[in-house]
Amino acid sequence: MAITSNKMAMALATVLLAMLLVGNSSAQLSPNFYYTTCPKLLGIVRAGVQSAVAKEARMGASLLRLHFHDCFVNGCDGSILLEDTPTFTGEQTAAPNVRSVRGFDVIESIKKNVEKVCPGVVSCADILTLSARDSVVVLGGPSWVVKLGRRDSQTASFSDVVGAIPPPTSTLDSLIDRFNTKGLSPRDLVALSGAHTIGQAKCLFFKNRIYNETNIDESFAKERQRNCPVNGGDDNRAPLDFETPNLFDNYYYKNLLDQKALLRSDQVLHDGGSTDSLVELYSDDSDAFEADFVTAMIKMGNIEPLTGSQGEIRSVCSRPN
Ligand code: HEM
Ligand SMILES: *[C@@H]1O[C@H](CO)[C@@H](O)[C@H](O)[C@H]1NC(C)=O
């Protein structure tokens, strides 16, 4: 008995030590972080997202993607929200983001409303994380508890964006690789790609696929070509899920089974490789999809946060204090 509890104490100490050494700062995040300092936070964010999505359903998709692009580039630290100045080039003009990520005004306006009731307390990184969750909920998807306490970066890295955000031309191996670098499994990759059940993509990003690829349904390709010509039209948009573009459901996966994915990086998830069975599972079982999506969103939202005295709480999201 004594030996057992000794062993258990040793094991516990080892775990604690390991957490200290790794600096597991997401362990410092907590759902109740603003419980006393900003009790109205969750309601303010939810109302802001609701009204933005009521004006334009696609905004829910844009906010979800903004959070993804924030977290993959040096962690969920609000760095993507920093605007360029004459002496500073941030992430917004990097190739995966420029003229593509959007929703900055919505985040800024929610932040303004939060500042009115609890000034200087809530980070832009947390507001963005909550907004991504609320976007999914408002568009009919699952909900989950968001841990809070992220702080805002004082800078951003233009040059880190391209290496971190996977391009739509990615192979399955490179997608798995990029997600693995962020501590996300192939299962997380397939579940998170289900975010493409909402929102739109530009012709530029799927042109090669609809004219040159063979793992695509012919009539679907023809249909997409009508608004995406070989020359020009690069900014013309098409829904990522042509069935239910404003509903957070599992039709994205059903489309993959029919070779009706818009992006190459979507279709590779079901193209004879190791992730086929997961796509089949999610296409058939929306509960399984939602459960794994939630697990993966929580993991993604906890990538390398700044906590404690790191970073700052910005007064406005577009520039450091
Ligand atoms: C797996 C690798 C991924 C690739 C290669 C990829 C690529 C893309 C591309 C090229 C677009 C179109 C952008 C445009 O035309 O402006 C897009 C849109 C979108 N992505 Fe992804 N994405 C990936 C993963 C994710 C993840 C993990 C999420 C969130 C969890 C996400 C959420 C979205 C959403 C919601 C949109 C629509 C945005 C809008 O309509 O404004 N994507 N993605
Ligand atoms: C199709 O592939 C060819 C050869 O790689 C390339 O030159 C061409 O630009 C592609 N077409 C489109 C529309 O992307």
Coordinates of C-alpha atoms and ligand atoms in Angstrom, one line a residue:
M1 CA 0.0 0.0 0.0
A2 CA 2.7 2.4 1.0
I3 CA 4.7 1.4 -2.0
T4 CA 1.7 2.1 -4.3
S5 CA 1.0 5.5 -3.0
N6 CA 4.7 6.3 -3.1
K7 CA 4.7 5.4 -6.7
M8 CA 1.6 7.4 -7.3
A9 CA 3.2 10.4 -5.7
M10 CA 6.2 10.0 -7.9
A11 CA 4.1 9.7 -11.0
L12 CA 2.2 12.8 -10.1
A13 CA 5.4 14.8 -9.4
T14 CA 6.8 13.7 -12.7
V15 CA 3.7 14.9 -14.5
L16 CA 3.8 18.2 -12.7
L17 CA 7.5 18.6 -13.5
A18 CA 6.9 17.8 -17.1
M19 CA 4.1 20.4 -17.3
L20 CA 6.5 23.0 -15.8
L21 CA 9.3 22.1 -18.2
V22 CA 7.1 22.2 -21.3
G23 CA 5.6 25.4 -20.1
N24 CA 2.1 24.1 -20.8
S25 CA 0.6 27.6 -20.8
S26 CA -2.8 26.5 -22.1
A27 CA -3.1 24.9 -18.6
Q28 CA -3.4 28.4 -17.4
L29 CA -6.5 29.1 -19.5
S30 CA -9.8 28.8 -17.8
P31 CA -13.5 29.0 -18.8
N32 CA -14.0 31.4 -15.8
F33 CA -11.1 33.7 -16.5
Y34 CA -13.3 36.8 -16.8
Y35 CA -16.0 35.6 -14.4
T36 CA -15.5 38.6 -12.0
T37 CA -13.7 41.1 -14.2
C38 CA -16.1 40.9 -17.2
P39 CA -19.2 38.9 -16.4
K40 CA -21.1 40.2 -19.5
L41 CA -18.4 39.1 -22.0
L42 CA -20.0 36.0 -23.4
G43 CA -23.3 37.8 -24.0
I44 CA -21.6 40.7 -25.8
V45 CA -19.6 38.5 -28.1
R46 CA -22.6 36.3 -28.9
A47 CA -24.8 39.4 -29.7
G48 CA -22.1 40.8 -31.9
V49 CA -21.7 37.6 -33.9
Q50 CA -25.4 37.1 -34.2
S51 CA -26.0 40.6 -35.6
A52 CA -23.0 40.3 -38.0
V53 CA -24.2 36.9 -39.3
A54 CA -27.8 38.2 -39.6
K55 CA -26.5 40.9 -41.9
E56 CA -24.4 38.5 -43.9
A57 CA -24.4 34.7 -43.3
R58 CA -20.9 34.3 -44.7
M59 CA -19.4 36.4 -42.0
G60 CA -19.7 33.4 -39.6
A61 CA -17.4 31.5 -42.0
S62 CA -15.0 34.4 -42.2
L63 CA -14.7 34.7 -38.4
L64 CA -14.0 31.0 -38.1
R65 CA -11.3 31.2 -40.7
L66 CA -9.8 34.3 -39.1
H67 CA -9.3 32.3 -35.8
F68 CA -7.7 29.4 -37.7
H69 CA -5.2 31.8 -39.4
D70 CA -4.5 33.5 -36.1
C71 CA -3.8 30.2 -34.2
F72 CA -1.6 28.6 -36.9
V73 CA 0.8 31.5 -37.0
N74 CA 2.7 31.6 -33.7
G75 CA -0.4 30.7 -31.7
C76 CA -3.8 32.2 -30.9
D77 CA -2.4 35.6 -29.9
G78 CA -4.5 38.0 -32.0
S79 CA -1.5 38.7 -34.2
I80 CA -3.5 38.5 -37.4
L81 CA -5.6 41.5 -36.2
L82 CA -2.6 43.9 -36.3
E83 CA -2.8 46.2 -39.3
D84 CA 0.2 47.3 -41.4
T85 CA 1.7 50.7 -40.7
P86 CA 4.3 52.6 -42.6
T87 CA 6.9 51.0 -40.3
F88 CA 5.4 47.6 -39.7
T89 CA 4.3 44.8 -42.0
G90 CA 2.1 42.2 -40.2
E91 CA 0.3 39.1 -41.3
Q92 CA -2.7 40.6 -43.1
T93 CA -0.8 41.1 -46.4
A94 CA 0.9 37.7 -46.5
A95 CA -0.2 35.6 -49.5
P96 CA -2.7 33.3 -47.7
N97 CA -4.4 36.3 -46.1
V98 CA -4.3 39.2 -48.5
R99 CA -7.7 40.1 -50.0
S100 CA -9.0 36.9 -48.5
V101 CA -9.3 36.8 -44.7
R102 CA -12.0 39.2 -43.4
G103 CA -14.1 40.0 -40.4
F104 CA -11.7 42.5 -38.8
D105 CA -14.4 45.2 -38.5
V106 CA -16.7 42.7 -36.7
I107 CA -14.0 41.8 -34.1
E108 CA -13.1 45.5 -33.6
S109 CA -16.8 46.4 -33.0
I110 CA -17.3 43.6 -30.5
K111 CA -14.0 44.7 -28.8
K112 CA -15.4 48.3 -28.6
N113 CA -18.6 47.0 -26.9
V114 CA -16.5 45.0 -24.5
E115 CA -14.3 47.9 -23.7
K116 CA -17.3 50.0 -22.7
V117 CA -18.2 47.7 -19.8
C118 CA -14.8 46.3 -18.8
P119 CA -12.0 48.4 -20.2
G120 CA -8.5 47.0 -20.6
V121 CA -9.5 43.5 -19.4
V122 CA -10.3 41.2 -22.3
S123 CA -7.9 40.3 -25.0
C124 CA -8.6 40.4 -28.7
A125 CA -7.3 36.9 -29.0
D126 CA -10.0 35.7 -26.6
I127 CA -12.7 37.7 -28.4
L128 CA -11.7 36.1 -31.7
T129 CA -11.7 32.6 -30.2
L130 CA -15.2 33.2 -28.7
S131 CA -16.4 34.7 -32.0
A132 CA -15.3 31.6 -33.9
R133 CA -17.2 29.3 -31.5
D134 CA -20.3 31.6 -31.7
S135 CA -20.2 31.6 -35.5
V136 CA -20.4 27.8 -35.6
V137 CA -23.3 27.9 -33.1
V138 CA -25.2 30.6 -34.9
L139 CA -24.9 28.7 -38.2
G140 CA -26.4 25.6 -36.7
G141 CA -23.3 23.7 -35.5
P142 CA -22.3 22.4 -32.1
S143 CA -21.3 24.4 -29.1
W144 CA -18.5 24.0 -26.6
V145 CA -16.8 25.7 -23.6
V146 CA -14.0 28.0 -24.5
K147 CA -11.1 28.4 -22.1
L148 CA -10.0 32.0 -21.7
G149 CA -7.0 34.0 -20.6
R150 CA -5.1 34.4 -23.9
R151 CA -3.2 37.6 -24.1
D152 CA -2.5 39.7 -27.2
S153 CA 0.8 39.8 -29.1
Q154 CA 2.7 43.0 -29.5
T155 CA 3.8 42.1 -32.9
A156 CA 3.1 39.8 -35.9
S157 CA 5.1 37.9 -38.4
F158 CA 4.5 38.4 -42.1
S159 CA 7.2 35.8 -43.0
D160 CA 5.8 33.0 -40.8
V161 CA 2.4 33.0 -42.5
V162 CA 3.3 31.1 -45.7
G163 CA 5.1 28.3 -43.9
A164 CA 2.3 27.8 -41.4
I165 CA -1.0 28.1 -43.4
P166 CA -1.4 25.2 -45.8
P167 CA -2.1 26.1 -49.4
P168 CA -5.2 24.8 -51.2
T169 CA -2.9 22.9 -53.6
S170 CA -1.6 20.7 -50.7
T171 CA -1.3 17.0 -50.9
L172 CA -2.6 14.8 -48.0
D173 CA 0.9 14.2 -46.7
S174 CA 1.7 17.9 -46.5
L175 CA -1.6 18.7 -44.8
I176 CA -1.0 15.9 -42.2
D177 CA 2.5 17.4 -41.8
R178 CA 1.4 21.0 -41.2
F179 CA -1.2 20.0 -38.7
N180 CA 1.2 17.7 -36.9
T181 CA 3.6 20.6 -36.5
K182 CA 0.8 22.3 -34.5
G183 CA 0.1 19.3 -32.4
L184 CA -3.0 18.3 -34.4
S185 CA -3.6 14.7 -35.5
P186 CA -4.8 13.5 -38.9
R187 CA -8.2 13.0 -37.2
D188 CA -8.1 16.7 -36.2
L189 CA -7.2 17.7 -39.7
V190 CA -10.2 15.8 -41.2
A191 CA -12.6 17.2 -38.6
L192 CA -11.4 20.8 -38.8
S193 CA -11.6 20.7 -42.6
G194 CA -15.3 20.2 -42.0
A195 CA -15.3 24.0 -41.4
H196 CA -15.5 24.2 -45.2
T197 CA -19.2 23.3 -44.8
I198 CA -19.6 27.1 -44.7
G199 CA -18.2 30.0 -46.6
Q200 CA -16.7 30.6 -50.0
A201 CA -13.5 30.4 -52.0
K202 CA -12.2 32.5 -54.9
C203 CA -11.8 31.1 -58.4
L204 CA -8.1 31.7 -58.2
F205 CA -7.9 28.9 -55.5
F206 CA -9.9 26.3 -57.5
K207 CA -9.2 27.1 -61.1
N208 CA -6.6 24.5 -61.7
R209 CA -8.8 21.9 -60.0
I210 CA -11.8 22.5 -62.1
Y211 CA -9.9 22.5 -65.4
N212 CA -7.1 20.1 -64.9
E213 CA -7.8 17.5 -62.2
T214 CA -9.4 14.1 -62.8
N215 CA -10.7 13.3 -59.4
I216 CA -13.6 15.7 -59.8
D217 CA -17.2 15.1 -60.9
E218 CA -17.5 16.3 -64.5
S219 CA -20.8 18.1 -64.3
F220 CA -19.7 19.8 -61.1
A221 CA -16.5 21.0 -62.7
K222 CA -18.4 22.3 -65.7
E223 CA -20.8 24.2 -63.4
R224 CA -18.0 25.8 -61.6
Q225 CA -16.2 26.8 -64.8
R226 CA -19.2 29.0 -65.8
N227 CA -18.1 31.6 -63.2
C228 CA -14.4 30.8 -63.2
P229 CA -12.9 31.3 -66.6
V230 CA -9.5 30.1 -67.7
N231 CA -8.4 33.7 -68.0
G232 CA -9.5 36.2 -65.4
G233 CA -12.3 36.1 -62.9
D234 CA -9.9 35.2 -60.2
D235 CA -11.9 36.9 -57.4
N236 CA -15.3 35.3 -58.4
R237 CA -16.4 33.2 -55.5
A238 CA -18.1 29.8 -55.2
P239 CA -19.4 28.1 -52.0
L240 CA -17.1 25.5 -50.4
D241 CA -20.2 23.4 -49.7
F242 CA -22.5 23.9 -52.7
E243 CA -25.4 22.1 -51.0
T244 CA -25.8 24.1 -47.7
P245 CA -23.3 26.9 -47.8
N246 CA -24.7 28.7 -44.8
L247 CA -25.4 25.8 -42.6
F248 CA -22.9 24.1 -40.3
D249 CA -23.6 20.5 -41.2
N250 CA -21.8 17.4 -42.6
Y251 CA -22.6 17.9 -46.3
Y252 CA -19.0 18.9 -46.9
Y253 CA -18.1 15.2 -46.4
K254 CA -20.9 13.9 -48.5
N255 CA -19.6 16.1 -51.3
L256 CA -16.2 14.6 -51.0
L257 CA -17.6 11.1 -51.5
D258 CA -19.1 12.4 -54.8
Q259 CA -15.8 14.1 -55.9
K260 CA -17.5 17.4 -55.6
A261 CA -15.0 19.1 -53.3
L262 CA -14.1 22.7 -54.4
L263 CA -10.5 22.7 -53.4
R264 CA -7.8 20.1 -54.1
S265 CA -6.9 20.2 -50.4
D266 CA -10.5 19.1 -49.6
Q267 CA -10.7 16.2 -52.1
V268 CA -7.3 14.7 -51.1
L269 CA -9.0 13.8 -47.8
H270 CA -11.0 11.3 -49.7
D271 CA -8.9 10.1 -52.7
G272 CA -7.8 6.6 -51.8
G273 CA -5.6 7.6 -48.9
S274 CA -5.4 7.0 -45.2
T275 CA -8.2 9.5 -44.2
D276 CA -10.9 8.0 -46.5
S277 CA -12.5 6.1 -43.7
L278 CA -12.9 9.2 -41.5
V279 CA -14.5 11.2 -44.3
E280 CA -16.9 8.2 -44.8
L281 CA -17.6 8.2 -41.0
Y282 CA -18.4 11.9 -40.8
S283 CA -20.5 11.9 -44.0
D284 CA -22.7 9.2 -42.4
D285 CA -22.6 10.3 -38.7
S286 CA -23.0 14.0 -38.0
D287 CA -22.7 13.3 -34.2
A288 CA -19.3 11.8 -34.7
F289 CA -18.3 14.8 -36.9
E290 CA -19.5 17.3 -34.3
A291 CA -17.8 15.5 -31.4
D292 CA -14.5 15.4 -33.2
F293 CA -14.8 18.9 -34.6
V294 CA -15.3 20.2 -31.1
T295 CA -12.3 18.3 -29.7
A296 CA -10.2 19.6 -32.5
M297 CA -11.4 23.2 -32.2
I298 CA -10.5 23.2 -28.5
K299 CA -7.0 21.9 -29.4
M300 CA -6.6 24.5 -32.1
G301 CA -7.8 27.3 -29.9
N302 CA -5.2 26.3 -27.3
I303 CA -2.2 26.5 -29.6
E304 CA 0.7 28.4 -27.9
P305 CA -1.3 31.1 -26.1
L306 CA 0.4 34.0 -24.4
T307 CA -0.6 34.0 -20.7
G308 CA 0.2 35.5 -17.4
S309 CA 2.3 38.6 -17.9
Q310 CA 3.2 37.8 -21.5
G311 CA 2.0 40.1 -24.3
E312 CA -0.6 42.7 -23.4
I313 CA -4.4 43.4 -23.5
R314 CA -4.8 45.7 -26.5
S315 CA -7.1 48.7 -26.3
V316 CA -8.0 48.3 -30.0
C317 CA -7.4 45.1 -31.9
S318 CA -5.8 46.6 -35.0
R319 CA -2.7 47.9 -33.2
P320 CA -0.5 47.3 -30.2
N321 CA -0.9 49.7 -27.2
Ligands
HEM1 C1 -6.7 21.9 -44.2 C2 -6.1 23.0 -44.7 C3 -6.9 24.1 -45.2 C4 -6.7 24.7 -46.4 C5 -5.7 24.3 -47.5 C6 -7.7 25.8 -46.5 C7 -7.8 26.6 -47.6 C8 -8.8 27.6 -47.7 C9 -9.0 28.4 -48.9 C10 -8.1 28.5 -50.1 C11 -10.2 29.1 -48.7 C12 -10.8 30.2 -49.6 C13 -10.3 31.6 -49.2 C14 -10.7 32.6 -50.2 O1 -11.0 32.3 -51.4 O2 -10.6 33.8 -49.8 C15 -10.7 28.7 -47.4 C16 -11.8 29.3 -46.8 C17 -12.3 28.9 -45.6 N1 -11.6 28.1 -44.7 FE1 -10.1 26.9 -45.0 N2 -8.4 25.8 -45.3 C18 -8.0 24.8 -44.5 C19 -8.4 24.6 -43.2 C20 -9.3 25.3 -42.6 C21 -9.6 25.2 -41.2 C22 -8.8 24.3 -40.2 C23 -10.7 26.0 -40.9 C24 -11.3 26.3 -39.6 C25 -11.4 25.5 -38.6 C26 -11.0 26.6 -42.2 C27 -12.1 27.5 -42.3 C28 -12.4 28.1 -43.5 C29 -13.6 28.8 -43.8 C30 -14.8 28.9 -42.8 C31 -13.6 29.4 -45.0 C32 -14.6 30.3 -45.7 C33 -14.2 31.7 -45.4 C34 -15.1 32.8 -46.0 O3 -16.1 32.5 -46.7 O4 -14.8 34.0 -45.7 N3 -10.2 26.2 -43.1 N4 -9.9 27.8 -46.8
LIG2 C1 -3.6 23.3 -66.4 O1 -2.3 22.7 -66.3 C2 -1.4 23.3 -67.2 C3 -0.1 22.4 -67.2 O2 0.4 22.3 -65.8 C4 -1.1 24.7 -66.8 O3 -0.2 25.3 -67.7 C5 -2.5 25.5 -66.9 O4 -2.3 26.8 -66.4 C6 -3.5 24.8 -66.1 N1 -4.8 25.4 -66.3 C7 -5.5 26.1 -65.3 C8 -6.8 26.7 -65.7 O5 -5.0 26.2 -64.2

